[in-house]
Coordinates of C-alpha atoms and ligand atoms in Angstrom, one line a residue:
Chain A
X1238 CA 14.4 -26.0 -20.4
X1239 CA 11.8 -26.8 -17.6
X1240 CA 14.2 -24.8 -15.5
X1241 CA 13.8 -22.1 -17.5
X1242 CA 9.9 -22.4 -18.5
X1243 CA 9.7 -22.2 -14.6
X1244 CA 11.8 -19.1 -14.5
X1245 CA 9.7 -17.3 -17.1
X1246 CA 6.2 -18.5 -15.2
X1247 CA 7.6 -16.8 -11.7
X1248 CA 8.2 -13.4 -13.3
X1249 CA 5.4 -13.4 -15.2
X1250 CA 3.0 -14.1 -12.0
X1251 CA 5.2 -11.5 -9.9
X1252 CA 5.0 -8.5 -12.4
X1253 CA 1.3 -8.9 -12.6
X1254 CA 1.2 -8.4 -8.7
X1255 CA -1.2 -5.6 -7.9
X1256 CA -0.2 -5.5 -4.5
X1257 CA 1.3 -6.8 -1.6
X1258 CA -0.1 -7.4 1.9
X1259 CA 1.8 -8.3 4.6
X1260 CA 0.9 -9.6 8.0
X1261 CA 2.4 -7.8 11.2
X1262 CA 3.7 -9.3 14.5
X1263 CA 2.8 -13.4 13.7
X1264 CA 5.2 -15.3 15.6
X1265 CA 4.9 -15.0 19.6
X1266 CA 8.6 -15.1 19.8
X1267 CA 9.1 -12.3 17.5
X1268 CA 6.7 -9.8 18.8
X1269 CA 8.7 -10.3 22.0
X1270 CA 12.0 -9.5 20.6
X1271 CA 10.7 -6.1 19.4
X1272 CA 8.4 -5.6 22.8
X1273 CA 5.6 -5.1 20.7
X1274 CA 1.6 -5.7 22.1
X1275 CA 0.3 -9.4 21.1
X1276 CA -2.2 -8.6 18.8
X1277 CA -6.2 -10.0 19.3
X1278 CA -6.3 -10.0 15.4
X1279 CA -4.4 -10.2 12.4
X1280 CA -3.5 -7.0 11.3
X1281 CA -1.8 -6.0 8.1
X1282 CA -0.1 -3.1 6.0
X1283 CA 1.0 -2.8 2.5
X1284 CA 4.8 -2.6 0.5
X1285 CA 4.4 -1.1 -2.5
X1286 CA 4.9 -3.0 -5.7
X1287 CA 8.1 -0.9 -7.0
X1288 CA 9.6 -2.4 -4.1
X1289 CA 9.9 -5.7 -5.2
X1290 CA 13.1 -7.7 -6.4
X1291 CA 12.9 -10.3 -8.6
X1292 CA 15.3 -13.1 -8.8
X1293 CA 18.5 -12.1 -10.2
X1294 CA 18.1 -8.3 -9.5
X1295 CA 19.8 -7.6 -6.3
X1296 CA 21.2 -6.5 -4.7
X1297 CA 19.5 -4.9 -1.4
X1298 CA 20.1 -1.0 -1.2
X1299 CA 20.4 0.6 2.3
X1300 CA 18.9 3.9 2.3
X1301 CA 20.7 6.9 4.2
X1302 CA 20.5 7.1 8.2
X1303 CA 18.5 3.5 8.2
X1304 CA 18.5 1.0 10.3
X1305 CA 17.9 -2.1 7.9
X1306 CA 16.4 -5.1 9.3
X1307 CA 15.4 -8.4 7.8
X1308 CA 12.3 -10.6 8.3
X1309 CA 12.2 -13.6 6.1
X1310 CA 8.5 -14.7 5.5
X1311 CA 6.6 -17.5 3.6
X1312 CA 4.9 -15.3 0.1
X1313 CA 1.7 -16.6 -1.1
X1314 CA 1.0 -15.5 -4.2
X1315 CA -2.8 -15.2 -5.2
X1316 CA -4.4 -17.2 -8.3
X1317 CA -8.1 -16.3 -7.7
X1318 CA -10.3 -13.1 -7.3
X1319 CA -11.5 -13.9 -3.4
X1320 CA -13.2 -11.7 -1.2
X1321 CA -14.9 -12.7 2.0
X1322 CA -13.3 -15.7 2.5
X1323 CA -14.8 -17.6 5.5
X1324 CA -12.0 -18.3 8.0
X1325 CA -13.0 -22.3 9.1
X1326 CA -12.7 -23.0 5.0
X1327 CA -9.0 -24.2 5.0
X1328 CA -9.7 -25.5 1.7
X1329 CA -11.2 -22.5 0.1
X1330 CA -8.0 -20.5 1.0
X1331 CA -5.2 -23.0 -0.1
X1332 CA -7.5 -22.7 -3.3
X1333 CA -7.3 -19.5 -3.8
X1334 CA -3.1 -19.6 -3.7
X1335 CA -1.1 -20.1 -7.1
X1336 CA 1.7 -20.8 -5.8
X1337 CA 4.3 -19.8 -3.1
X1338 CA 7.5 -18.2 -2.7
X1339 CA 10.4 -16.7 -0.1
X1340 CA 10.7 -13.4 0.3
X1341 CA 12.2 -10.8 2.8
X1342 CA 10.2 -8.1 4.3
X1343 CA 13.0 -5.6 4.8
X1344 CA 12.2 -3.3 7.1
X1345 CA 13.3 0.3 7.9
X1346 CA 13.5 -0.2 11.9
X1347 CA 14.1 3.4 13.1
X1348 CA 11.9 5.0 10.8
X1349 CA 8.6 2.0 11.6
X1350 CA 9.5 3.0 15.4
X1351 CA 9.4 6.8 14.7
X1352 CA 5.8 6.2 13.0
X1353 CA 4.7 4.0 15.9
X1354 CA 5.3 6.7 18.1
X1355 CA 3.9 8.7 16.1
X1356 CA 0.7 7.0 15.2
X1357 CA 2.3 7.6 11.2
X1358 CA 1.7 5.2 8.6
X1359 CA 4.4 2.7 8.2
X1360 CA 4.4 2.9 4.6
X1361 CA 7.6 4.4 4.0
X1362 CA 9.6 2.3 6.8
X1363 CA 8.5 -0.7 4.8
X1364 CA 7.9 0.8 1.1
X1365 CA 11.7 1.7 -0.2
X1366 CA 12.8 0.3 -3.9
X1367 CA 14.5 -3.1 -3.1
X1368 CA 12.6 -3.8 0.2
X1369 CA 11.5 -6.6 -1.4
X1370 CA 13.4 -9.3 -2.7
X1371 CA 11.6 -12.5 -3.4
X1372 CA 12.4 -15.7 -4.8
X1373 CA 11.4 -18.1 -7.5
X1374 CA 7.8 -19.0 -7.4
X1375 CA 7.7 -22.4 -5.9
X1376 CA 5.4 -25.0 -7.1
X1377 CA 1.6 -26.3 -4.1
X1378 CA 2.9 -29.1 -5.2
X1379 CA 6.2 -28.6 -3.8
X1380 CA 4.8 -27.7 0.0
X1381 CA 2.2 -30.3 1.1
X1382 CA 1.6 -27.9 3.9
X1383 CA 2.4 -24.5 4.6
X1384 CA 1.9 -24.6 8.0
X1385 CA 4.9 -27.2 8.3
X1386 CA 7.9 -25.6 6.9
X1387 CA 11.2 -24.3 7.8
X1388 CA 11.8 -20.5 7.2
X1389 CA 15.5 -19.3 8.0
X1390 CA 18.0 -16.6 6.8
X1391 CA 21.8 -16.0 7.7
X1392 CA 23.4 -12.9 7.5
X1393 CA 27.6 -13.5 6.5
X1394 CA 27.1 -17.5 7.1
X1395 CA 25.5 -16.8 10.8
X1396 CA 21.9 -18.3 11.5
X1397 CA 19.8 -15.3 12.5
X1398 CA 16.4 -17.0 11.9
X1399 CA 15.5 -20.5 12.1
X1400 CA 11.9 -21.3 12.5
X1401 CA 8.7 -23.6 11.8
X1402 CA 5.6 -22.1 10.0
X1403 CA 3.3 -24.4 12.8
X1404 CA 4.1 -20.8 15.1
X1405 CA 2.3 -18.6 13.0
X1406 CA 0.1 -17.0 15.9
X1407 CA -2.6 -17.1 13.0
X1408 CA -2.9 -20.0 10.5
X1409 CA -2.9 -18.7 6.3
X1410 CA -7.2 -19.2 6.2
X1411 CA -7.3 -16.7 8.7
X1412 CA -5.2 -14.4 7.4
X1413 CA -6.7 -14.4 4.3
X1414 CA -10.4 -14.4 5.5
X1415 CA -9.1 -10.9 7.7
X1416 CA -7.9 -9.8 4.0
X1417 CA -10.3 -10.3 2.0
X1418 CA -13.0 -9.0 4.2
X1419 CA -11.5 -5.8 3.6
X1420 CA -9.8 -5.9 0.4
X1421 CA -10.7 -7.9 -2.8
X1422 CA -7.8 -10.4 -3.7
X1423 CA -6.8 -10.7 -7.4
X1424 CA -4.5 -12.9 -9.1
X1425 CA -1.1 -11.7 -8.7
X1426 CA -1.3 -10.3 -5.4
X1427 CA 1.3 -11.1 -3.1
X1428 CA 0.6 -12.1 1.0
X1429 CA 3.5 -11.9 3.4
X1430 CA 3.0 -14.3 6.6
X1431 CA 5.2 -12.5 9.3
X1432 CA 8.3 -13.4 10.6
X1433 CA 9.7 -15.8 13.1
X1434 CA 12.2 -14.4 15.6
X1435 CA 15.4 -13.7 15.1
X1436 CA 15.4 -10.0 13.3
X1437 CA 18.5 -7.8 13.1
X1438 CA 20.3 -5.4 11.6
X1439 CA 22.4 -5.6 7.9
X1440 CA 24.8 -3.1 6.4
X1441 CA 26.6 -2.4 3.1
X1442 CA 29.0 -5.4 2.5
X1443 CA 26.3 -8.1 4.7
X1444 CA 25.7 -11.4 2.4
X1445 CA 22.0 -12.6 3.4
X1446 CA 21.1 -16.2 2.8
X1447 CA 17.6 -17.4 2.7
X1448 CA 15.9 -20.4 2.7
X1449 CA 12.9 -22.8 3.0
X1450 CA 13.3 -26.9 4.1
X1451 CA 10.3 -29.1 3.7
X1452 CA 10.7 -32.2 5.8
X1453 CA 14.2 -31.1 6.5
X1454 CA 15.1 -30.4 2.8
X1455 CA 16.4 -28.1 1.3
X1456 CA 13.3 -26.4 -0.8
X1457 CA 14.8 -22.9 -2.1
X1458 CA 17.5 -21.0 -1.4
X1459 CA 18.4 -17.0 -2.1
X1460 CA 21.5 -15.5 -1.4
X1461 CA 20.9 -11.6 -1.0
X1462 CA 23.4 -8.7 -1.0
X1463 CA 23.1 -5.5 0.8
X1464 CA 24.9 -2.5 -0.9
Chain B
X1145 CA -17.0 9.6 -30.2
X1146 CA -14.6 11.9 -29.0
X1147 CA -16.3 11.3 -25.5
X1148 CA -16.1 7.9 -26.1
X1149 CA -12.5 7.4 -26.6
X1150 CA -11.4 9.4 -23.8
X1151 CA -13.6 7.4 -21.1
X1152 CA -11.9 4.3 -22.6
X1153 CA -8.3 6.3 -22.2
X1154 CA -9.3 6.7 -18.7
X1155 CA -10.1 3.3 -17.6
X1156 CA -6.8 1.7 -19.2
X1157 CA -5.0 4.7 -17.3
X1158 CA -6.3 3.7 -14.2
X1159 CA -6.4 0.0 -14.2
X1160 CA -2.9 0.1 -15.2
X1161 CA -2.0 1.4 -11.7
X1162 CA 0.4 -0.4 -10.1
X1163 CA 0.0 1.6 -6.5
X1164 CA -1.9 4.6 -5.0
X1165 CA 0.3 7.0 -2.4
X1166 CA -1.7 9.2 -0.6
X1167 CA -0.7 12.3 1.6
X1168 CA -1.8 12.8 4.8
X1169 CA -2.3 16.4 6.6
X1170 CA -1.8 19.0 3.4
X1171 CA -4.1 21.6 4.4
X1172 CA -3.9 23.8 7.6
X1173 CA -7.5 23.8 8.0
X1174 CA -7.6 19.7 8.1
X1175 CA -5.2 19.5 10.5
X1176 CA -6.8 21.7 12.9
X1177 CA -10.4 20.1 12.7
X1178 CA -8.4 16.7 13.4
X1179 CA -6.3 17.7 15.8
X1180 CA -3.6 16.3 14.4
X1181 CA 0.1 18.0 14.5
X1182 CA 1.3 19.6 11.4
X1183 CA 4.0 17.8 9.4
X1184 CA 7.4 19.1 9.2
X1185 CA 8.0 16.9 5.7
X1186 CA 4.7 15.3 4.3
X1187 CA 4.1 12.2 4.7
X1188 CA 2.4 9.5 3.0
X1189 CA 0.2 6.4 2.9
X1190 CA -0.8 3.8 0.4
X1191 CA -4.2 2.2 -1.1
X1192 CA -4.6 -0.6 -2.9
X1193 CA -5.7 -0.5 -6.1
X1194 CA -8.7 -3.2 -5.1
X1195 CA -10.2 -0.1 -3.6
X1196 CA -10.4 1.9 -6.9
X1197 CA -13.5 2.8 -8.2
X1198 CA -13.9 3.8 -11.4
X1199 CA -16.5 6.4 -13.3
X1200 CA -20.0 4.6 -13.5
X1201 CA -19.0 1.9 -10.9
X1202 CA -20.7 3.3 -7.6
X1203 CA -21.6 2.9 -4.8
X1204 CA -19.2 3.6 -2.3
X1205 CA -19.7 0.7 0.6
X1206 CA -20.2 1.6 4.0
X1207 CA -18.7 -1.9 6.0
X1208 CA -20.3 -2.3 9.4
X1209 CA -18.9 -0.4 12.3
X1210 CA -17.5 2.0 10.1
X1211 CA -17.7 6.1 10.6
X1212 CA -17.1 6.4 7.1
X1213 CA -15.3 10.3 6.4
X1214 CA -15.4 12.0 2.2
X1215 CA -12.2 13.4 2.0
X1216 CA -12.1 14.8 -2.2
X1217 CA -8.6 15.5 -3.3
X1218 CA -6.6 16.6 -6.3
X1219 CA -5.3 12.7 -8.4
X1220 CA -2.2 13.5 -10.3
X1221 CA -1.8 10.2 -12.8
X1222 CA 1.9 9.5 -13.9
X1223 CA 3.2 9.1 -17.0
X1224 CA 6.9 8.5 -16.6
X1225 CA 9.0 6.3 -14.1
X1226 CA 10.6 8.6 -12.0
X1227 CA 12.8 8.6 -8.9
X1228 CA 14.6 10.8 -6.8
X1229 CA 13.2 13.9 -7.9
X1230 CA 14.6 17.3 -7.1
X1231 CA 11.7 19.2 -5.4
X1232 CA 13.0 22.3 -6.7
X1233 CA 12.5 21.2 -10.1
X1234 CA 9.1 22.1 -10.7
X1235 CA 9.2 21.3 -14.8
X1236 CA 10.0 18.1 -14.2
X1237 CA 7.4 17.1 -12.0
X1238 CA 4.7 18.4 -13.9
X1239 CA 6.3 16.3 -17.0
X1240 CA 6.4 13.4 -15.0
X1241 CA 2.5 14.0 -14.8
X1242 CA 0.1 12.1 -17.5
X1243 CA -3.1 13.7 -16.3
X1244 CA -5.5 14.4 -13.1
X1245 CA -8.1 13.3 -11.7
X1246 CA -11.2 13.8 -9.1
X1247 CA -10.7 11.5 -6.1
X1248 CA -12.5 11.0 -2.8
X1249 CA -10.1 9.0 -0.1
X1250 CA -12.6 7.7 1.7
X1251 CA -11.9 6.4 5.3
X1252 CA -12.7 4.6 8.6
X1253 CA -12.2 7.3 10.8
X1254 CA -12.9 5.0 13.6
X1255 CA -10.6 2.5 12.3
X1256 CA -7.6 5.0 11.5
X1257 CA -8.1 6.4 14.7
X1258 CA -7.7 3.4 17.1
X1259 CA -4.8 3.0 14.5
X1260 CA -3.2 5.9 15.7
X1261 CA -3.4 5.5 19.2
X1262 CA -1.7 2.0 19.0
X1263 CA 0.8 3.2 16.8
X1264 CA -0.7 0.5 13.9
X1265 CA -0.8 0.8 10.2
X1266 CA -3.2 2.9 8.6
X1267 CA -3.7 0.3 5.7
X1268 CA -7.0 -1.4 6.5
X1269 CA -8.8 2.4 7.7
X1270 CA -7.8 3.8 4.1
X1271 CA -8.1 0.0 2.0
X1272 CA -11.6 -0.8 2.1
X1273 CA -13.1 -2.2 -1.4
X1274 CA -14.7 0.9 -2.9
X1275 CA -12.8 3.3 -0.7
X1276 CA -11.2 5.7 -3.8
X1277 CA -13.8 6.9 -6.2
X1278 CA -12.2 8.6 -8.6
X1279 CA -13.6 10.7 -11.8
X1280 CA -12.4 10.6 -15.4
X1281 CA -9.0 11.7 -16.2
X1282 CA -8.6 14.8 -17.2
X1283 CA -6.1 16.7 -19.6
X1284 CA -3.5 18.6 -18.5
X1285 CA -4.3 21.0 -20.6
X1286 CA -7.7 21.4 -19.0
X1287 CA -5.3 22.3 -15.8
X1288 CA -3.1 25.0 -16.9
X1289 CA -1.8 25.3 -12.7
X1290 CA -2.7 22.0 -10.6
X1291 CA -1.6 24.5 -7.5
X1292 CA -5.0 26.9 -8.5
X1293 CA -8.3 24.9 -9.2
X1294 CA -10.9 24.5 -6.4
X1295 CA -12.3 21.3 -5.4
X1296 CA -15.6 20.8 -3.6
X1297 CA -17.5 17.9 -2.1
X1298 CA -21.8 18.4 -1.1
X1299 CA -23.4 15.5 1.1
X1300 CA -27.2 15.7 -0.1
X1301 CA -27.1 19.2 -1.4
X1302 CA -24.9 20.3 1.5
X1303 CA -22.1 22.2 0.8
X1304 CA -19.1 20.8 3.0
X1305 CA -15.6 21.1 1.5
X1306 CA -14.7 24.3 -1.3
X1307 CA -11.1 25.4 -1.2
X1308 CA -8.3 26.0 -3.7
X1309 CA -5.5 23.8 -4.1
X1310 CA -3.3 27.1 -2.8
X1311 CA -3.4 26.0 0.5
X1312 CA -1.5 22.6 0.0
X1313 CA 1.1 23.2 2.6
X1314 CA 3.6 20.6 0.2
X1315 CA 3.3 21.8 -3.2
X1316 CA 3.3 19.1 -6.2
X1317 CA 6.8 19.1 -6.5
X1318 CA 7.5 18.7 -3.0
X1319 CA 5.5 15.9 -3.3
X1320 CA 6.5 14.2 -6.3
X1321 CA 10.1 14.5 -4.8
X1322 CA 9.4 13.1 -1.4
X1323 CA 7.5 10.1 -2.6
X1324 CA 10.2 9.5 -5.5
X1325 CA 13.2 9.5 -3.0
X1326 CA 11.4 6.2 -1.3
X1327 CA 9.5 4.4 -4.4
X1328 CA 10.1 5.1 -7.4
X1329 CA 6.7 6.2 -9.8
X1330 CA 5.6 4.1 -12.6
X1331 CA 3.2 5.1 -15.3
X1332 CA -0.5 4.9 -14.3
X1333 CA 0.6 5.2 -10.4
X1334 CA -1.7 7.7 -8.8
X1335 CA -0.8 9.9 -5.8
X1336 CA -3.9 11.6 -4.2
X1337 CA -2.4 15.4 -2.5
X1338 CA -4.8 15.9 0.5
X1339 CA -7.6 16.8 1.6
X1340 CA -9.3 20.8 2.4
X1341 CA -11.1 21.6 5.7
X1342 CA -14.4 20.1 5.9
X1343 CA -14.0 16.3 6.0
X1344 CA -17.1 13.9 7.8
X1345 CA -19.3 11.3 7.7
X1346 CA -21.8 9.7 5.1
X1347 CA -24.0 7.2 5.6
X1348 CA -25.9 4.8 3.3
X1349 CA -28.2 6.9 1.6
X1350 CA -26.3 10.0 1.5
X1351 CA -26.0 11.8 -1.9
X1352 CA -21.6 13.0 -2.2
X1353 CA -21.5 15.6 -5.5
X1354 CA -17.7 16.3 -5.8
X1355 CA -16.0 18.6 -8.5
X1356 CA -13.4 20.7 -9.7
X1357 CA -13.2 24.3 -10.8
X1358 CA -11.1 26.0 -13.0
X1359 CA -11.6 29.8 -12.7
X1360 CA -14.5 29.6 -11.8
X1361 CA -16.0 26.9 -14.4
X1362 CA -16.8 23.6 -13.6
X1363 CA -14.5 21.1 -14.9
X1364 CA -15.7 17.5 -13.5
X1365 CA -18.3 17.0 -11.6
X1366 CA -19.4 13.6 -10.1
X1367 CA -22.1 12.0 -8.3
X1368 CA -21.5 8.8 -5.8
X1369 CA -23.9 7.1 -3.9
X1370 CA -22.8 5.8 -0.3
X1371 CA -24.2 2.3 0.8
Ligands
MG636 MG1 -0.4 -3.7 -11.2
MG637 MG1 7.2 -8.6 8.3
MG638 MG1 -6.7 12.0 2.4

């Protein structure tokens, strides 16, 4: 009954998402794998809401000719029209949360590096139906401190990503102070973090499994298909 | 009363947007004063619905730093869910097509150019809060062909864009196929369809008048401040 009260709260707070922002290149160890430039400041694009996947409605659809990558990411999910947040205000930011969740940024590869070349938005690369699968909304309560989890994801029972939050090259205040000094945050709205290292590749038959540990516990986990 | 109850139509129209895809480079003429190469497909970019701003809400906000560029485009609002379109099929994506609207995509020039040249997202140059003005919704029986009104755009009595909607390079359809083959549409999603020659700067202070004619008549007009 709590189980499913919980259930019922999560979709409730996802379908009134009015959109998702999601931070680029915030793990040093990831920008490296993709020989990307180290950026000075946070900066951030948009998925779409359509793309989202709610718990229980997998599975993960390859589109055509892509190369389909995963990033597993810490969600927050918004619970307070902010705008201007002040980045020293740690508290002011964890305020403004709800609640958090996993999700996976999944990530057109060849078509993002065609648009980099480019200088083309990455909207589509990142914006395709199912390019979003996130998982049950998971309680502040439940995560102490963001900055101090465990993010990982295995694709067909291999460990592909395996890494603490403490790397984020900027902390969750800052990323939402850089936000909100552009766009007004409502309730609903949905923040990727970035990625640790460890990206690759899935294809049609591939079994993702994602996670979070707190303290070396097991906090949530998603298994994901890709069709 | 009559007047009445269509302004109200319009506002739960557009605050029931879930996302706002944009297409870049769909006039000749734009992309020569840019200097940008011409698309062999369009594509597309998104804004957030934060930066919506509705009839009666001006101003439009200059932020610091910012070379702030009018672009005034043609806002088809959807009234079905649709995906993967047929571009041929021109009936169906006018029925998939609740109603237009005026819009200006405002933009950090600066900001979407230093974008480009580091191969970045556009999101931030494009997401500003107050960055998409947009007019009252109008019929679409007002607009018997979306591919024959003109749309204009004065700066302080200036006239600076006029052109018809015949020279969209990617006709509605086109469009409305392209867009649905990534993301599927949603009710109260609004895509903006490019901008004519013409585009600059404002500045706080300036005066934009923006409109659409139907043969010749004036069918929206609308007034926005810049600060
Ligand atoms: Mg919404
Ligand atoms: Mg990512
Ligand atoms: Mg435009």
């Amino acid at each position: 009954m709590v189980l499913l009260r919980r259930g019922m709260a999560t979709m409730a707070s996802l379908k009134r998402s009015g959109k998702v922002v999601c931070i680029g290149r915030n793990y040093a160890d990831h920008i490296t794998e993709l020989n990307s430039a180290r950026p000075k400041q946070p900066f951030f694009f948009q998925k779409p809401t359509s793309s989202l996947l709610l718990p229980g409605e997998g599975p993960v659809i390859r589109p055509r000719g892509v190369n389909l990558h995963y990033e597993v990411e810490l969600a927050l999910i918004m619970g307070k029209r902010v705008r201007d947040l002040n980045s020293e205000d740690e508290q002011a930011a964890l305020d403004a949360i709800e609640s958090y969740a996993l999700s996976i940024d999944m990530t057109a590869r060849n078509v993002q590096n065609e648009a980099k070349k480019k200088g083309l938005p990455w909207d589509i690369s990142k914006g395709f139906d199912t390019f979003l699968p996130i998982g049950n909304v998971i309680s502040k309560a439940a995560i102490p401190d963001p900055h101090k989890i465990e993010l990982y994801l295995s694709v067909n029972g291999k460990m592909q990503q395996n890494d603490s939050t403490e790397l984020m090259l900027f902390r969750i205040p800052r990323i939402l102070a850089d936000i909100s000094k552009v766009m007004t945050l409502e309730p609903g709205d949905i923040i990727l973090t970035g990625t640790p290292k460890g990206v690759g590749a899935v294809v049609p038959g591939d079994v993702m499994r994602a996670g979070i540990r707190v303290d070396g516990k097991e906090l949530e986990e998603a298994r994901m298909e890709v069709a």
